[in-house]
Structure formats: structure tokens, C-alpha cells
Amino acid sequence: MDCVLRAEQVLLDGHLVPASVGITGGVITFVGAADASHPAAQDIRLPERAVLLPGFVDTHVHVDDPGTDWEGFDTATAAAAAAGITTLVDMPLDCRPVTTSVAALQVKRAAAAGNCHVDVGYWGGVVPGNLDELAALDGAGVRGFKCFLADSGNPDFPHLSTAGFHDAMSRIADLGSVLLVHAESHAVIADSPRPNGWDYRSFLASRPDAAEQDAVGLVIDTARATGARAHIVHVSSAAVLPSLAAAKAEGLAVTAETCPHYLTFDAETIPDGGTEFAVCPPIRAGANRESLWAALADGTLDLVVSDHSPCTPQHKAAGDFGRAFGGISSLQLGPPAVWTQAGRRGVGLPELSRWMSERPAALAGYTDRGRIAVGLRADLCAFDPDAQGTVRAVELRHRHPVSPYDGMSLRGAVLQTWVAGVPALARIGEPV
């Protein structure tokens, strides 16, 4: 074997047990007792405090490369590796060109070539007028597709009308793919007051719960009518949870995610002028946050991903919610942020891994990762669940030091990450 990793705690089949994991050619080829004898080029015993987990999988990342200075493949994937994320899937907008054709996908892949510290996949974009491109994008290897039901903020990536969404879902059904949906209603937002000035309440009022309720209802109705598989991204409003639960009980192919910021922050404590917290859909009240946690626990929500949506500092508009870009830069912080909050609610590492490794991998069609088992890729991370640290935005590996987590104490740290059995970054926390 190339390598054997030994740990007192390894996550196997939902349980933390002492084990050894043998790796050959980037694949897990043996799982056995912690002291089992294995001839290997490297024999590594992890520190007693370390837990060997499957690498995290983040299926909602805006790398914004090529064409902008907001983020890049080098910085994004370094941040991912530092968080124990071994696979990310890049969103199709906020890069130039947007990924709505095979030609644009090839440009993006060229920008990524030689610049990635972890494995990278791609979602294709669905916009008015490009339905005939979807089959070619599917054949070119995108993991699925993404659309908006409200203004995306990018004129090159317009939202779909109700009729256009139905047509897109029909094409997705024919392809046997999945359509990720930014589920906010364009009409509801258009009828809501515009945000302005320093008051976070004006930003919250501009994207009310009703916008998500209306759009999620459309997604569910269209999934029922077409038989297509749909996934609702970044659920922020607890008001949509009964509809999601009913859709699942009905057996519809509808899944949903939420994000670390919705599980961490609450509207009551966001300061005036705190545009680093501006994100679409918005962070809502503390009681709403607790409902999202309950929905993860009961399976109404399926997974947690970052929605890493970076921008340059000036796009946060110096505290003016009427002009600030709505996105949170958090790729490196997702696992510790969720683990910090999970510990306060009695949630363990098996659940964390299910929400942030196994289920995101399944969403994107990666059958070879997300768990530790013989035959799967050796995408792994050594995680210290009890480490405590304070976030310093300037020290993060993201391109720009803008983060609502700045100064926050988080629990959990990654000591090392292995992508297909190879250490990602020479040193992350400390040698193992």
C-alpha cells in the first residue's frame, strides 16, 4: 500500500471507532483494526485528538473565475483544503463568461487547470434561450444545472419565467439530471420595499419569507408535473419547511440545503451597517434559525453547503444595504462554523459528515466519495473536534478578507486533508 492512516476515531458507517485505513493509488483498499499489520510506504498514526473523517464536499461555491478579481481557483481551493473540503462544485455565474454553453465551460476548465488543490466539478447554467445547450453541457460532464427564479444580479444570467422554468424542468427530466433552483420569487421581491441605508431591517424586509414560499411552491408543483429532480439551494426561511416536508412525504424528487450562516447568525444581532452579513436570501430571526436546525435533524433539509459568494471589499458598499453585494465569503469556515453550533445542540460528527460530505456528494452524483469505505476515493481529513480558535479574516486563504465571522470563536480544526490519498497543501494545521 502507498499509505496507512491509523486513528483512535475513524468515522465508519455512522460510528466513530478505532481503525486503520489503507490507501493504494488514491483509493481506499483496506479498512481494519487500528493495529492491523499493513506493509506500506507510509504508516501514519494520527494524534489522539484527531478524528479521521471523509473529506467534506461543498456543492455550492462561486469561484468567479475567470473574468473577475473576486476569487480564483487557487485561492478558493486552498481555502477548501484548509477546511477539509476535498471536492467543490462551482456555480455557473459571476464568472465571465457564465457557464451556459460548452464553450464557456471549456474556458472555465482552462482557468482551473493547474490551479486546484482539491477536486473541482461544475454546474451548468440554465437561462432563457439556452435550453438547446443543456444536452451538450450534460455530455461535457457538468454535475447538473442551476437556475434563478428571481433577479440574479448578473445581467448575463437572467432568471426564468414560470413557463421557462417548466420547460427547463422538462428538459432536465429528459436528461435524468438535477436542477438546482435559487427559489425566491421575482414578483414578490419586485413588490417589496427596496433596502436602503444602514438599517438591516430594511434589507430583511426587501426579501420577505413570502418570496421563498412562493418560489418553493412553484418548484414543488413543477417537479410534480414534470417528474424532474429539483434541489432548492440556500433555504433561509422556516416558512417553506412544511411544504418541503409534504413534498418529501409525497415522494417527489425534491431536496433542499441550507448554509452555515443561516445556522449561525440571527437578524436580531446583525449591527446597523453590517453589510458583511448581507446575503440573498437573508439571515432571518433566531427562532427561524432553530427551525432550520430542527429540519436538518428530521430530514426535511438534506445538507449544508457554504454558498461561498465572495466579492471585493468595495462591493460591500461601506455599510449601505441598498448598494451592498449580497453574498457571504465563508468557504474555509463552513465545517467549523456548523460544528460549533452543532455542539451546542447535541449534534455529533456522524451527522455533520452526513450533511456536509455524504449527501452533497450524492447530490452531485459522486458515488465514489463522501464516506470511508473500501473502493472509494481516499478523500479524507484529520479533524480535531475540540480545537478552539478565533477567526481572523486577514488570515483566511480566500482572496479578500471580508467575513461576518471575523473575530468569532469557532470550534474544530483540520490538521490535514488528503485528496485521492495525497496531502493537500504542505501544512494546514500541524503535521500528522
Short mmCIF file of N, CA and C in Angstrom, two decimals, residues 58-64 70-72 75-77 79-80 85 88-91 93-94 234 257 259-261 279 305-311 325-333 396-400 402:
data_model
loop_
_atom_site.label_atom_id
_atom_site.label_comp_id
_atom_site.label_asym_id
_atom_site.label_seq_id
_atom_site.Cartn_x
_atom_site.Cartn_y
_atom_site.Cartn_z
N ASP A 58 -18.44 20.36 -0.87
CA ASP A 58 -19.19 21.61 -0.92
C ASP A 58 -19.69 21.83 -2.34
N THR A 59 -20.99 21.67 -2.52
CA THR A 59 -21.57 21.74 -3.85
C THR A 59 -22.15 23.11 -4.19
N HIS A 60 -21.82 24.13 -3.40
CA HIS A 60 -22.35 25.47 -3.68
C HIS A 60 -21.25 26.50 -3.45
N VAL A 61 -20.39 26.65 -4.46
CA VAL A 61 -19.24 27.54 -4.37
C VAL A 61 -19.19 28.42 -5.61
N HIS A 62 -19.09 29.73 -5.40
CA HIS A 62 -18.90 30.67 -6.51
C HIS A 62 -17.41 31.03 -6.56
N VAL A 63 -16.70 30.40 -7.47
CA VAL A 63 -15.27 30.70 -7.61
C VAL A 63 -15.07 32.01 -8.38
N ASP A 64 -16.00 32.35 -9.28
CA ASP A 64 -15.98 33.64 -10.00
C ASP A 64 -14.73 33.81 -10.88
N TRP A 70 -12.79 38.66 -7.89
CA TRP A 70 -13.48 38.35 -6.64
C TRP A 70 -12.92 37.11 -5.95
N GLU A 71 -12.52 36.13 -6.72
CA GLU A 71 -11.96 34.88 -6.19
C GLU A 71 -11.25 34.19 -7.33
N GLY A 72 -10.47 33.17 -7.04
CA GLY A 72 -9.79 32.41 -8.08
C GLY A 72 -9.71 30.96 -7.69
N THR A 75 -6.95 30.33 -4.87
CA THR A 75 -7.32 30.75 -3.52
C THR A 75 -8.53 29.98 -3.00
N ALA A 76 -9.53 29.77 -3.85
CA ALA A 76 -10.73 29.06 -3.39
C ALA A 76 -10.41 27.63 -2.99
N THR A 77 -9.63 26.93 -3.80
CA THR A 77 -9.36 25.53 -3.48
C THR A 77 -8.36 25.39 -2.34
N ALA A 79 -8.46 27.46 0.26
CA ALA A 79 -9.37 27.65 1.40
C ALA A 79 -10.16 26.38 1.66
N ALA A 80 -10.59 25.72 0.60
CA ALA A 80 -11.33 24.47 0.74
C ALA A 80 -10.47 23.41 1.43
N ILE A 85 -12.25 20.28 2.98
CA ILE A 85 -13.12 20.07 1.82
C ILE A 85 -12.28 19.50 0.68
N LEU A 88 -15.22 20.47 -4.42
CA LEU A 88 -16.19 21.55 -4.51
C LEU A 88 -16.78 21.56 -5.91
N VAL A 89 -18.01 22.05 -6.00
CA VAL A 89 -18.66 22.20 -7.30
C VAL A 89 -18.97 23.67 -7.49
N ASP A 90 -18.49 24.19 -8.61
CA ASP A 90 -18.52 25.63 -8.89
C ASP A 90 -19.83 26.03 -9.56
N MET A 91 -20.38 27.14 -9.10
CA MET A 91 -21.60 27.68 -9.67
C MET A 91 -21.34 28.40 -11.00
N LEU A 93 -22.33 31.24 -12.42
CA LEU A 93 -22.43 32.68 -12.66
C LEU A 93 -21.41 33.44 -11.82
N ASP A 94 -21.31 34.71 -12.13
CA ASP A 94 -20.34 35.63 -11.54
C ASP A 94 -18.93 35.36 -12.02
N HIS A 234 -29.82 27.05 -0.70
CA HIS A 234 -29.77 28.02 0.41
C HIS A 234 -31.13 28.39 1.00
N GLU A 257 -31.17 22.40 0.70
CA GLU A 257 -29.98 22.66 1.51
C GLU A 257 -30.18 23.95 2.31
N CYS A 259 -27.34 26.75 4.78
CA CYS A 259 -25.95 27.19 4.78
C CYS A 259 -25.49 27.53 6.19
N PRO A 260 -24.18 27.52 6.42
CA PRO A 260 -23.67 27.81 7.77
C PRO A 260 -24.14 29.14 8.33
N HIS A 261 -24.23 30.18 7.50
CA HIS A 261 -24.62 31.49 8.04
C HIS A 261 -26.06 31.50 8.54
N VAL A 279 -26.76 38.84 2.46
CA VAL A 279 -26.76 37.64 1.63
C VAL A 279 -28.19 37.43 1.16
N VAL A 305 -24.18 23.41 2.83
CA VAL A 305 -23.06 23.83 1.97
C VAL A 305 -22.85 25.32 2.14
N SER A 306 -21.73 25.83 1.68
CA SER A 306 -21.33 27.18 2.07
C SER A 306 -22.07 28.30 1.35
N ASP A 307 -22.44 28.12 0.08
CA ASP A 307 -22.81 29.24 -0.78
C ASP A 307 -21.74 30.33 -0.67
N HIS A 308 -20.47 29.90 -0.78
CA HIS A 308 -19.36 30.85 -0.78
C HIS A 308 -19.55 31.81 -1.94
N SER A 309 -19.85 33.06 -1.64
CA SER A 309 -20.15 34.05 -2.67
C SER A 309 -19.36 35.32 -2.37
N PRO A 310 -18.10 35.33 -2.76
CA PRO A 310 -17.19 36.42 -2.37
C PRO A 310 -17.34 37.64 -3.27
N CYS A 311 -16.77 38.73 -2.81
CA CYS A 311 -16.66 39.93 -3.63
C CYS A 311 -15.50 40.75 -3.07
N PHE A 325 -23.34 44.20 -2.22
CA PHE A 325 -23.46 42.89 -2.86
C PHE A 325 -23.95 41.88 -1.84
N GLY A 326 -24.90 41.06 -2.23
CA GLY A 326 -25.47 40.08 -1.32
C GLY A 326 -24.79 38.73 -1.43
N GLY A 327 -23.78 38.52 -0.64
CA GLY A 327 -23.08 37.23 -0.64
C GLY A 327 -22.11 37.17 0.52
N ILE A 328 -21.90 35.95 1.05
CA ILE A 328 -21.00 35.76 2.19
C ILE A 328 -19.84 34.88 1.78
N SER A 329 -18.64 35.33 2.11
CA SER A 329 -17.42 34.59 1.83
C SER A 329 -17.11 33.70 3.03
N SER A 330 -17.22 32.37 2.85
CA SER A 330 -17.15 31.50 4.03
C SER A 330 -16.61 30.11 3.74
N LEU A 331 -16.03 29.88 2.59
CA LEU A 331 -15.65 28.53 2.19
C LEU A 331 -14.78 27.84 3.22
N GLN A 332 -13.78 28.53 3.74
CA GLN A 332 -12.84 27.93 4.70
C GLN A 332 -13.48 27.70 6.07
N LEU A 333 -14.61 28.33 6.33
CA LEU A 333 -15.17 28.34 7.68
C LEU A 333 -16.40 27.45 7.85
N LEU A 396 -7.39 34.20 6.46
CA LEU A 396 -8.05 33.18 5.65
C LEU A 396 -7.43 33.11 4.26
N ARG A 397 -7.60 31.98 3.62
CA ARG A 397 -6.99 31.78 2.30
C ARG A 397 -7.87 32.29 1.16
N HIS A 398 -9.06 32.82 1.46
CA HIS A 398 -9.86 33.47 0.43
C HIS A 398 -9.09 34.67 -0.12
N ARG A 399 -9.45 35.10 -1.31
CA ARG A 399 -8.72 36.21 -1.92
C ARG A 399 -8.89 37.51 -1.16
N HIS A 400 -10.09 37.75 -0.59
CA HIS A 400 -10.37 39.03 0.06
C HIS A 400 -10.78 38.81 1.51
N VAL A 402 -13.00 39.61 3.75
CA VAL A 402 -14.32 40.10 4.11
C VAL A 402 -15.11 38.93 4.68
#
